[in-house]
PDB file of C-alpha atoms and ligand atoms in Angstrom:
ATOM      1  CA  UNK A 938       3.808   7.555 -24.709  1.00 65.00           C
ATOM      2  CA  UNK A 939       5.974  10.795 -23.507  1.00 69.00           C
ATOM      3  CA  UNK A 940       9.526   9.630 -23.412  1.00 91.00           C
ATOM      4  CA  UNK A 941      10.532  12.573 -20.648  1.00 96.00           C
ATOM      5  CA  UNK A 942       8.241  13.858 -17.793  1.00 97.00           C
ATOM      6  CA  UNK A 943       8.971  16.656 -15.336  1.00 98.00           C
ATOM      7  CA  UNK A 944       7.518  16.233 -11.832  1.00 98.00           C
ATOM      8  CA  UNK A 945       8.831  18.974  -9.253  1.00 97.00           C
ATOM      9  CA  UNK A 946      12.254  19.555  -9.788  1.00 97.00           C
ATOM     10  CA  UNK A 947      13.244  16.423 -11.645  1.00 97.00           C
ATOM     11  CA  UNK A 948      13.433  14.953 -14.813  1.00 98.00           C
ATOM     12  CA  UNK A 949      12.320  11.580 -15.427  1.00 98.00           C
ATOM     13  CA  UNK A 950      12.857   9.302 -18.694  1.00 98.00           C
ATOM     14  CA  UNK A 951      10.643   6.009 -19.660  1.00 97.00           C
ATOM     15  CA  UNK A 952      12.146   3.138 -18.439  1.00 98.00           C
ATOM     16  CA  UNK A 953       9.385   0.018 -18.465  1.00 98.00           C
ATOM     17  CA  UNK A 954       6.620   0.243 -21.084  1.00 98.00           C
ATOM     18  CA  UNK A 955       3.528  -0.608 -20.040  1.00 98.00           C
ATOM     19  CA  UNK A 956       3.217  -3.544 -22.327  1.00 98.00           C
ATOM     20  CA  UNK A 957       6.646  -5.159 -20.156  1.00 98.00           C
ATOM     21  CA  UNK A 958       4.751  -3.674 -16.514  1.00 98.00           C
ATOM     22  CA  UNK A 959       1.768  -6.004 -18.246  1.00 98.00           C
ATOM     23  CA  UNK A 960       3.860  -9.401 -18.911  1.00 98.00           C
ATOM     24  CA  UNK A 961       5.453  -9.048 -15.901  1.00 98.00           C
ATOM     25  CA  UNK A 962       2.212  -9.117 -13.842  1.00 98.00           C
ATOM     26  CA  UNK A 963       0.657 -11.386 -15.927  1.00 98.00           C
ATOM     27  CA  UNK A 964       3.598 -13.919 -14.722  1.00 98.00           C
ATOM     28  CA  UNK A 965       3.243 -13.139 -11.113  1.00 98.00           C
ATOM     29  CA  UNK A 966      -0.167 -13.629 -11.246  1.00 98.00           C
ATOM     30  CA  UNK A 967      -0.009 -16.868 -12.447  1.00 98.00           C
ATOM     31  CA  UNK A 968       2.628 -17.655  -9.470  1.00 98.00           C
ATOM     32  CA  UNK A 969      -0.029 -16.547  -6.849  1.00 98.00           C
ATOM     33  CA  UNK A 970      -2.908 -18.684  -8.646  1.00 98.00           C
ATOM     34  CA  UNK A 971      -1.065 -22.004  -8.474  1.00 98.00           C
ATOM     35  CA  UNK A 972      -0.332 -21.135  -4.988  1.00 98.00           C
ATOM     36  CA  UNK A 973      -3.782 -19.968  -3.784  1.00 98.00           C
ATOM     37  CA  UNK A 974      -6.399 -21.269  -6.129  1.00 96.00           C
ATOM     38  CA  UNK A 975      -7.077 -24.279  -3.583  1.00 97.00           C
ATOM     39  CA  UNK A 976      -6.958 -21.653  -0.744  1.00 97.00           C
ATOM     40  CA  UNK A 977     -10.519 -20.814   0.909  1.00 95.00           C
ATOM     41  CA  UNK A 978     -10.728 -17.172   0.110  1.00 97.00           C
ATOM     42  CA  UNK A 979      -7.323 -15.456   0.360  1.00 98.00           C
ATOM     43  CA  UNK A 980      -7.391 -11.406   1.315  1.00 97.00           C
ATOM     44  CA  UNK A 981      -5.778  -9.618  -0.480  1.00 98.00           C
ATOM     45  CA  UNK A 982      -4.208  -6.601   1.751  1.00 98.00           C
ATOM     46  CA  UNK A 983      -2.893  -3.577  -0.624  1.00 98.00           C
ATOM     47  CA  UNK A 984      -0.505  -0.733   1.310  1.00 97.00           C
ATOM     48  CA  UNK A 985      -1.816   2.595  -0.189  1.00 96.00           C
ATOM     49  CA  UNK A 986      -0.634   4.849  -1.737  1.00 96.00           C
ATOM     50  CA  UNK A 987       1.615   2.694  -4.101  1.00 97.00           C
ATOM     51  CA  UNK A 988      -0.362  -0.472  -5.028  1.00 98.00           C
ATOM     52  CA  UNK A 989      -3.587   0.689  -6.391  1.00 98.00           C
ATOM     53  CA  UNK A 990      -2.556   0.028 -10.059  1.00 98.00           C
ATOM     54  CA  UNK A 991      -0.486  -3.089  -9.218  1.00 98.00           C
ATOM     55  CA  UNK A 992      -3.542  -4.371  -7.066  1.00 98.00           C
ATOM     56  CA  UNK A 993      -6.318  -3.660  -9.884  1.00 98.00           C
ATOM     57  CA  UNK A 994      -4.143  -5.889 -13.178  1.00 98.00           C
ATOM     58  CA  UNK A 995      -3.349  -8.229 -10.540  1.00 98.00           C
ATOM     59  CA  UNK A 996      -6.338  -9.461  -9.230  1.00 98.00           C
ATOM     60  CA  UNK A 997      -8.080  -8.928 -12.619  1.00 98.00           C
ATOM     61  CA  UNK A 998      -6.037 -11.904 -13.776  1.00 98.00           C
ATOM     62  CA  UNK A 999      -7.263 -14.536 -10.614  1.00 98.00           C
ATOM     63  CA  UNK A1000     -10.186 -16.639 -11.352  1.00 96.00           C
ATOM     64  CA  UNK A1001     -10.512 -17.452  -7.876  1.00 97.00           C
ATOM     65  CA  UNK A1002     -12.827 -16.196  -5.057  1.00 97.00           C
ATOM     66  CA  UNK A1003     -11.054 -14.020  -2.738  1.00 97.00           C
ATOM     67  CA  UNK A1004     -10.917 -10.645  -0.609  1.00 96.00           C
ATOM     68  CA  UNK A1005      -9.115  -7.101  -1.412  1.00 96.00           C
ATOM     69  CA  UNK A1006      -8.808  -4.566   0.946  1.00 96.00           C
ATOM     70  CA  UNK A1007      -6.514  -1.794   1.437  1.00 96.00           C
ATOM     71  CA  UNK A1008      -4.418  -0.172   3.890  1.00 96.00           C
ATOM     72  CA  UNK A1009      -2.162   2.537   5.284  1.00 93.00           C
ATOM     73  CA  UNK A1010       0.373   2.765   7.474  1.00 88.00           C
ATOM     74  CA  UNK A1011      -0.029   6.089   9.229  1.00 82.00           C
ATOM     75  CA  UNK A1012       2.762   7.207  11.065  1.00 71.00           C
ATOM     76  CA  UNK A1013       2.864   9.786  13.837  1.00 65.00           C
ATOM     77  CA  UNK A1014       5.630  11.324  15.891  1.00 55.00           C
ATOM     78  CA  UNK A1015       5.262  10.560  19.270  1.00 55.00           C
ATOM     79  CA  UNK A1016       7.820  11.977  22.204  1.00 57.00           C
ATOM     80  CA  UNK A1017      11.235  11.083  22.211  1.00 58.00           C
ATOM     81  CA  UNK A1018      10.513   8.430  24.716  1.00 58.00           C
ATOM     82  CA  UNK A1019       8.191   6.877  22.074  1.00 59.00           C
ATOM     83  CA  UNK A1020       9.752   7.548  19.117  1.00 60.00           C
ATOM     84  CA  UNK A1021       7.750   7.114  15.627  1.00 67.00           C
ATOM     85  CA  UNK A1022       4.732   4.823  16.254  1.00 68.00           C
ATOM     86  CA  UNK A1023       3.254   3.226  12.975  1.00 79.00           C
ATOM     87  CA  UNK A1024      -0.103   2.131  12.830  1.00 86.00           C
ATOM     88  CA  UNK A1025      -2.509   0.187  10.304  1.00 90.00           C
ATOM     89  CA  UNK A1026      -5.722   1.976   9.323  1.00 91.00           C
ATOM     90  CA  UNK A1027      -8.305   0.851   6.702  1.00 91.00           C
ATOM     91  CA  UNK A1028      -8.489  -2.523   7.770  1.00 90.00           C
ATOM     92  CA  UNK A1029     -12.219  -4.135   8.037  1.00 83.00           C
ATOM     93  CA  UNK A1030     -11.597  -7.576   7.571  1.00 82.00           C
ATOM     94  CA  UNK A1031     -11.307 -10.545  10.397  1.00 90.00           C
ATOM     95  CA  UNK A1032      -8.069 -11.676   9.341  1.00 96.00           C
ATOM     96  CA  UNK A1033      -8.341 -14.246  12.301  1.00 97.00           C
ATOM     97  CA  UNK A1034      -6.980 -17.753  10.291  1.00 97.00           C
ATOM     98  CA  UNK A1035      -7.138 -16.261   6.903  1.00 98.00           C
ATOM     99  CA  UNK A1036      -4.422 -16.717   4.579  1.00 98.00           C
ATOM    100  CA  UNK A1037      -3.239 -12.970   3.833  1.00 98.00           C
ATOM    101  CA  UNK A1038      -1.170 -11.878   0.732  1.00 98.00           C
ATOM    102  CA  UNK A1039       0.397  -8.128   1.214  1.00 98.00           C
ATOM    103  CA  UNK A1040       0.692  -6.208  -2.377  1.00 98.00           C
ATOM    104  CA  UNK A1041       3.019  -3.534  -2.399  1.00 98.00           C
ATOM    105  CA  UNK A1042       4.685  -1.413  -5.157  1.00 98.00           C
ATOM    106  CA  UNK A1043       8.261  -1.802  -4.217  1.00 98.00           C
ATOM    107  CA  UNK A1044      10.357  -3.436  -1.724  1.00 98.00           C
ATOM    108  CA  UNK A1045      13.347  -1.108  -1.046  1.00 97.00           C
ATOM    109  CA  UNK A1046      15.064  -1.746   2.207  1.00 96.00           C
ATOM    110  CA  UNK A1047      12.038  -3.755   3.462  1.00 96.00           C
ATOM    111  CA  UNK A1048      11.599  -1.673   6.736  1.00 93.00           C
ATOM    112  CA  UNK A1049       7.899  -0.530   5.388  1.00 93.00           C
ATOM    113  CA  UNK A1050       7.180  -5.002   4.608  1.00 94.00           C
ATOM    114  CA  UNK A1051       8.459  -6.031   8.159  1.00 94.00           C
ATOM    115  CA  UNK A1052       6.429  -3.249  10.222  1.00 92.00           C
ATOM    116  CA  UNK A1053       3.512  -3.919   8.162  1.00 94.00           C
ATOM    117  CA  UNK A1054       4.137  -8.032   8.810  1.00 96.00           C
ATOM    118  CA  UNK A1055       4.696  -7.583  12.380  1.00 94.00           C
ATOM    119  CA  UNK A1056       1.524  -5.364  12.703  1.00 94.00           C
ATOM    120  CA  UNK A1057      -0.810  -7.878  11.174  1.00 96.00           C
ATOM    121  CA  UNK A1058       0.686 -10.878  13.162  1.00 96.00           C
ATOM    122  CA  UNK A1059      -1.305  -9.281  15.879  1.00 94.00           C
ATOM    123  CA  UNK A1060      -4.606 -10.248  14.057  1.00 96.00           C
ATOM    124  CA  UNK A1061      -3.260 -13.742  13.800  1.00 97.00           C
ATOM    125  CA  UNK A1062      -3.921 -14.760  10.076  1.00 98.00           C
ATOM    126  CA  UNK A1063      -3.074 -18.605   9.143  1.00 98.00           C
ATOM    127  CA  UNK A1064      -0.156 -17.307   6.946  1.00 98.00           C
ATOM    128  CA  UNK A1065       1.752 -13.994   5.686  1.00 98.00           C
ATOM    129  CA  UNK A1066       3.331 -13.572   2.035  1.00 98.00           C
ATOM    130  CA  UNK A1067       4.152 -10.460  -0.084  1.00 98.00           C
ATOM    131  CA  UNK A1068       3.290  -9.740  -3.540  1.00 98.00           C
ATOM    132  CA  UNK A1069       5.534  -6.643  -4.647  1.00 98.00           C
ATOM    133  CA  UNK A1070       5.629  -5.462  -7.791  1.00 98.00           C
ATOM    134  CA  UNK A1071       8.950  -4.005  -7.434  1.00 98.00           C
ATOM    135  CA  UNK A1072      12.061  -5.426  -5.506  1.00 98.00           C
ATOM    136  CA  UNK A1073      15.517  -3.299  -4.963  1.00 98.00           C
ATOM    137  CA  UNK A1074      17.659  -6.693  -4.363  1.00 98.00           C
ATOM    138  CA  UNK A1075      20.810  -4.420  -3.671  1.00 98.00           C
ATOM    139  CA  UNK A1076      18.799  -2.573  -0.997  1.00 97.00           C
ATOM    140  CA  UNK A1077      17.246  -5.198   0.750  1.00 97.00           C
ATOM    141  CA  UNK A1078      18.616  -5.496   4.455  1.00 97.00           C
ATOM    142  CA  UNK A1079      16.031  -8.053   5.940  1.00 97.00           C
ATOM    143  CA  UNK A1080      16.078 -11.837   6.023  1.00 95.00           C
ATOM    144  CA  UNK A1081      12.381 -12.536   5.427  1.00 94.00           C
ATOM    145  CA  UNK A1082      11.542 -13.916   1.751  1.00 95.00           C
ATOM    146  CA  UNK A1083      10.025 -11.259  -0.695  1.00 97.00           C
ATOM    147  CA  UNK A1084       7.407 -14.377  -1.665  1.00 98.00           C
ATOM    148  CA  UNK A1085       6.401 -13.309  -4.839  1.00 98.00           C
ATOM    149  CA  UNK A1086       7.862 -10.182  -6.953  1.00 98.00           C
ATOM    150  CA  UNK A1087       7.324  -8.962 -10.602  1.00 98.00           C
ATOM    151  CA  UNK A1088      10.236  -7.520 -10.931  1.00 98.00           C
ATOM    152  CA  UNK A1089      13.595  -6.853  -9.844  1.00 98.00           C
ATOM    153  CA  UNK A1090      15.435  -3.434 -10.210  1.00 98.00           C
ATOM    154  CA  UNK A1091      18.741  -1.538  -8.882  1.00 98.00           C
ATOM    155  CA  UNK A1092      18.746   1.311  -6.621  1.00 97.00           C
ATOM    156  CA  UNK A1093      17.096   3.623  -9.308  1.00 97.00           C
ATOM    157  CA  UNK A1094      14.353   6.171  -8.276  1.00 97.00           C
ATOM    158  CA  UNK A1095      11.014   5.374 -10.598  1.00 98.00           C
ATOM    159  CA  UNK A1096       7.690   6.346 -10.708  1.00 98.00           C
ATOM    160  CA  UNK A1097       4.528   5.699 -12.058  1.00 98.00           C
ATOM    161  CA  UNK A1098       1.947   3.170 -12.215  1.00 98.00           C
ATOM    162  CA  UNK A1099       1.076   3.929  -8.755  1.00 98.00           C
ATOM    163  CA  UNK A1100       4.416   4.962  -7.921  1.00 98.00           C
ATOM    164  CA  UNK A1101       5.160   8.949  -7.032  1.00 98.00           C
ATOM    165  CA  UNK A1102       7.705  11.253  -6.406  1.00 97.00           C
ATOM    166  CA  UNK A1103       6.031  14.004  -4.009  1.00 97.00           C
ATOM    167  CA  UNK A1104       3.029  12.678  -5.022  1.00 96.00           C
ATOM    168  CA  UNK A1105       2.868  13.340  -8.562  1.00 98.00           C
ATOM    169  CA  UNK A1106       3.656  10.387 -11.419  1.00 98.00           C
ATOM    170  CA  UNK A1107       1.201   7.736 -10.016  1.00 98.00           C
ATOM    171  CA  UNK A1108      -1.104   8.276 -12.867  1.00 98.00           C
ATOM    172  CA  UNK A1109       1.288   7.707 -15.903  1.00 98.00           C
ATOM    173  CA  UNK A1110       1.108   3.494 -17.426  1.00 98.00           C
ATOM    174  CA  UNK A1111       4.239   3.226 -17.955  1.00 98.00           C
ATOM    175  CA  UNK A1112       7.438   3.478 -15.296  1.00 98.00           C
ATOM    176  CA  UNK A1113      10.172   6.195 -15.376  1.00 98.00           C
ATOM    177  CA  UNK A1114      13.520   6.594 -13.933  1.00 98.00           C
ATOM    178  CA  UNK A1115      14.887   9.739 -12.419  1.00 97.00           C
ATOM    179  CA  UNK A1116      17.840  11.389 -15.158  1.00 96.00           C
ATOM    180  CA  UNK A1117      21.245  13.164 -13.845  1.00 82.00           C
ATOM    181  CA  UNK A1118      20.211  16.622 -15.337  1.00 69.00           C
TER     182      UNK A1118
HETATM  183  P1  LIG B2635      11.429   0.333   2.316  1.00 86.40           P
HETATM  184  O1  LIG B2635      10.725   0.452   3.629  1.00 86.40           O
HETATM  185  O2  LIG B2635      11.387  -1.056   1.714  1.00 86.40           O
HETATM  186  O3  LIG B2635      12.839   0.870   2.375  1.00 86.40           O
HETATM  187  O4  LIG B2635      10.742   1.329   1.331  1.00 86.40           O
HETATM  188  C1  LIG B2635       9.558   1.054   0.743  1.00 86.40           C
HETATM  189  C2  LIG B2635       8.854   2.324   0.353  1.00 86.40           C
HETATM  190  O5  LIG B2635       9.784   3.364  -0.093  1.00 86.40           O
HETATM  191  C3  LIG B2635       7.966   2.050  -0.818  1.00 86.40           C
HETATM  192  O6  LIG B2635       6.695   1.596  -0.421  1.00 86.40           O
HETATM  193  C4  LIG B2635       7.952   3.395  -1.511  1.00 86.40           C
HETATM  194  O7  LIG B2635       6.959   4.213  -0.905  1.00 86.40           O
HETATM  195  C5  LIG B2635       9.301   3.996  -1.241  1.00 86.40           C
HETATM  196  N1  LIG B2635      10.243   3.763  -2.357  1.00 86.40           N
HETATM  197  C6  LIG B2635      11.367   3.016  -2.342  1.00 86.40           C
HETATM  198  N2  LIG B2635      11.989   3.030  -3.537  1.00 86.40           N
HETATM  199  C7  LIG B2635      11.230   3.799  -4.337  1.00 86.40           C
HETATM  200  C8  LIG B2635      11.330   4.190  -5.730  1.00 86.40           C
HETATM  201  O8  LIG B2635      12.250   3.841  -6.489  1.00 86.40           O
HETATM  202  N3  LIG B2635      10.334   4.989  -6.193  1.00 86.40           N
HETATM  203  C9  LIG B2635       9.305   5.416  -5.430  1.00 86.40           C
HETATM  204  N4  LIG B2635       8.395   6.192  -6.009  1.00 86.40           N
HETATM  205  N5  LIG B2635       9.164   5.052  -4.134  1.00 86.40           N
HETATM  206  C10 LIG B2635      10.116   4.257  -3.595  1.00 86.40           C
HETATM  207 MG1  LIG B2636       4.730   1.199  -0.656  1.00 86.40          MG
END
């Protein structure tokens, strides 16, 4: 395990091992199967870039049949009359009356949850909850509940396991936090 990485300009130092990243999903996990394992076939809805490693140790540890899909939420500039339009791509699945779970890597402010909650209302699932693996308590400025998290953090910058800065530190196992220097 390298205690220090360098990505871009930055210095990063290990902050959660992966053997703690493990336990933690492990716990969340089990959350989710109480929950769901009477539920006819949840989906599972991962937002790429972020979730792919949270997605993969999560749903290894369900014993339960149920979907996985991911997707994106592209954004593009329109005019200044439209402002910035989001929209969902990837998604293949009828979500009509299906109960969806949303996996994300971290909930910071929550703007990214809401848009992506309010986007799949349209395909009017049965219900809506969030599995992050990450949750910035401190940052959080929406009133919806954050349904099921791993773990909580400050307003640190990390990365890895899935989680980047510029793209680079997704592939590392264990999580980082950016240092002063
Ligand atoms: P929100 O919309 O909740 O403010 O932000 C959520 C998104 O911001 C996450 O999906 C992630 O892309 C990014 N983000 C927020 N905090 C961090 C962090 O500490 N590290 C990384 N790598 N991304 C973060
Ligand atoms: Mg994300």
């Amino acid at each position: 395990m390298e205690h220090t990485i360098q990505l871009h300009d930055k210095k990063f130092k290990i902050m959660i091992p992966a053997e703690e990243i493990d336990r933690a999903v492990s716990a969340v996990a089990e959350r989710v199967r109480e929950d769901y394992k009477e539920i006819d076939t949840p989906v599972f809805l991962g937002v790429l870039n972020g979730s792919f490693m949270f997605m993969s140790d999560l749903i290894k540890k369900l014993d339960f049949n149920c979907e996985l899909s991911f997707v994106k939420l592209s954004s593009y500039t329109g005019d200044h009359t439209t402002g910035e339009v989001k929209t969902l791509i990837g998604l293949n699945n009828n979500l009509k009356d299906r109960h969806v779970i949303i996996v994300e890597d971290i909930v910071d402010t929550g703007e990214s949850m809401e848009h992506m909650i309010d986007l799949l209302k349209a395909y009017e699932p049965a219900s809506i909850r969030m599995c992050t693996l990450f949750f910035k308590p401190a940052a959080y400025r929406k009133t919806m509940p954050v349904d099921y998290c791993a773990m909580e953090i400050g307003n640190e910058f990390i990365v890895g396991y899935g989680l980047d800065y510029n793209q680079l530190g997704r592939n590392f196992k264990d999580i980082y936090v950016v240092t002063e220097e």
